[in-house]
Short mmCIF file of C-alpha atoms in Angstrom, two decimals:
data_model
loop_
_atom_site.label_atom_id
_atom_site.label_comp_id
_atom_site.label_asym_id
_atom_site.label_seq_id
_atom_site.Cartn_x
_atom_site.Cartn_y
_atom_site.Cartn_z
CA MET T 22 -2.93 22.92 77.43
CA ASP T 23 -3.68 24.18 80.89
CA LYS T 24 -4.63 21.00 82.78
CA LYS T 25 -6.76 22.97 85.21
CA THR T 26 -8.86 24.91 82.71
CA GLY T 27 -8.43 22.81 79.56
CA LYS T 28 -7.54 25.89 77.52
CA ILE T 29 -5.03 25.91 74.71
CA LEU T 30 -2.01 27.92 75.75
CA PRO T 31 -0.35 30.36 73.34
CA GLN T 32 3.45 30.37 73.54
CA LYS T 33 5.77 33.38 73.44
CA ASP T 34 7.01 32.43 69.96
CA GLY T 35 3.48 32.65 68.49
CA THR T 36 2.80 28.91 68.48
CA VAL T 37 0.26 27.11 70.65
CA VAL T 38 0.46 23.94 72.70
CA ILE T 39 -2.33 21.39 72.34
CA GLU T 40 -2.47 18.13 74.28
CA ILE T 41 -4.97 15.55 73.09
CA LYS T 42 -6.09 13.27 75.90
CA GLY T 43 -8.80 11.37 74.03
CA VAL T 44 -11.78 11.78 71.78
CA ASP T 45 -15.54 11.47 72.14
CA VAL T 46 -17.30 9.93 69.15
CA TYR T 47 -21.00 10.44 68.47
CA ASP T 48 -22.74 7.46 66.84
CA PRO T 49 -25.80 8.80 64.98
CA THR T 50 -27.23 5.29 64.55
CA THR T 51 -27.53 4.77 68.32
CA GLY T 52 -27.55 8.36 69.56
CA GLN T 53 -24.78 7.54 72.01
CA VAL T 54 -21.41 9.13 72.65
CA ARG T 55 -18.46 6.88 73.39
CA ALA T 56 -15.10 7.92 74.78
CA ASN T 57 -12.02 6.64 72.96
CA SER T 58 -8.34 6.92 73.77
CA THR T 59 -5.81 8.73 71.65
CA ASP T 60 -4.90 5.35 70.12
CA ASP T 61 -8.11 5.58 68.08
CA ILE T 62 -7.28 8.95 66.52
CA ALA T 63 -6.14 8.63 62.89
CA CYS T 64 -5.89 12.38 62.27
CA TRP T 65 -7.03 15.70 63.66
CA PHE T 66 -7.65 19.10 62.17
CA VAL T 67 -7.18 22.70 63.29
CA ASP T 68 -8.97 25.80 62.03
CA THR T 69 -6.83 28.77 63.09
CA ASN T 70 -9.58 31.20 62.07
CA TYR T 71 -12.70 29.45 63.42
CA ASN T 72 -15.65 31.84 63.62
CA GLY T 73 -18.01 29.68 65.66
CA GLU T 74 -20.05 28.66 62.61
CA SER T 75 -17.84 27.40 59.79
CA PHE T 76 -14.90 25.05 60.25
CA PHE T 77 -12.23 25.05 57.55
CA VAL T 78 -9.28 22.69 57.84
CA ARG T 79 -6.15 24.81 57.84
CA HIS T 80 -3.83 22.23 59.39
CA ALA T 81 -4.15 18.43 59.24
CA TYR T 82 -2.13 16.20 61.53
CA PHE T 83 -1.78 12.46 61.06
CA THR T 84 -0.82 10.34 64.05
CA GLY T 85 1.65 7.48 64.05
CA ALA T 86 5.23 8.71 63.95
CA ASP T 87 6.71 6.05 61.70
CA LYS T 88 3.58 5.24 59.64
CA PRO T 89 1.32 8.30 59.86
CA TYR T 90 -1.15 7.13 57.21
CA GLU T 91 -1.61 3.57 58.53
CA LYS T 92 -4.29 4.54 61.08
CA LEU T 93 -6.04 6.71 58.51
CA LYS T 94 -6.05 3.86 56.01
CA ASN T 95 -7.51 1.51 58.62
CA ALA T 96 -10.10 4.07 59.72
CA LEU T 97 -11.22 4.50 56.12
CA ARG T 98 -11.00 0.75 55.55
CA ALA T 99 -8.91 1.44 52.46
CA GLU T 100 -6.57 -0.93 50.68
#
């Protein structure tokens, strides 16, 4: 990611580099947006063919190198 512009940078090998610095979460019950750190991200999704209207998950990434589903389980409050 270009730190000056915030754009995702394509690489010469056809891949892209994305740096996640945090996440803003909208709470519809209060109408407020709160900023969270990357520690609060359980997973994130990429649509490589986004058309501006419809988002389809084409890649799903789960955080937590040694236990990638632990944060997701906690976020979903699953057993």
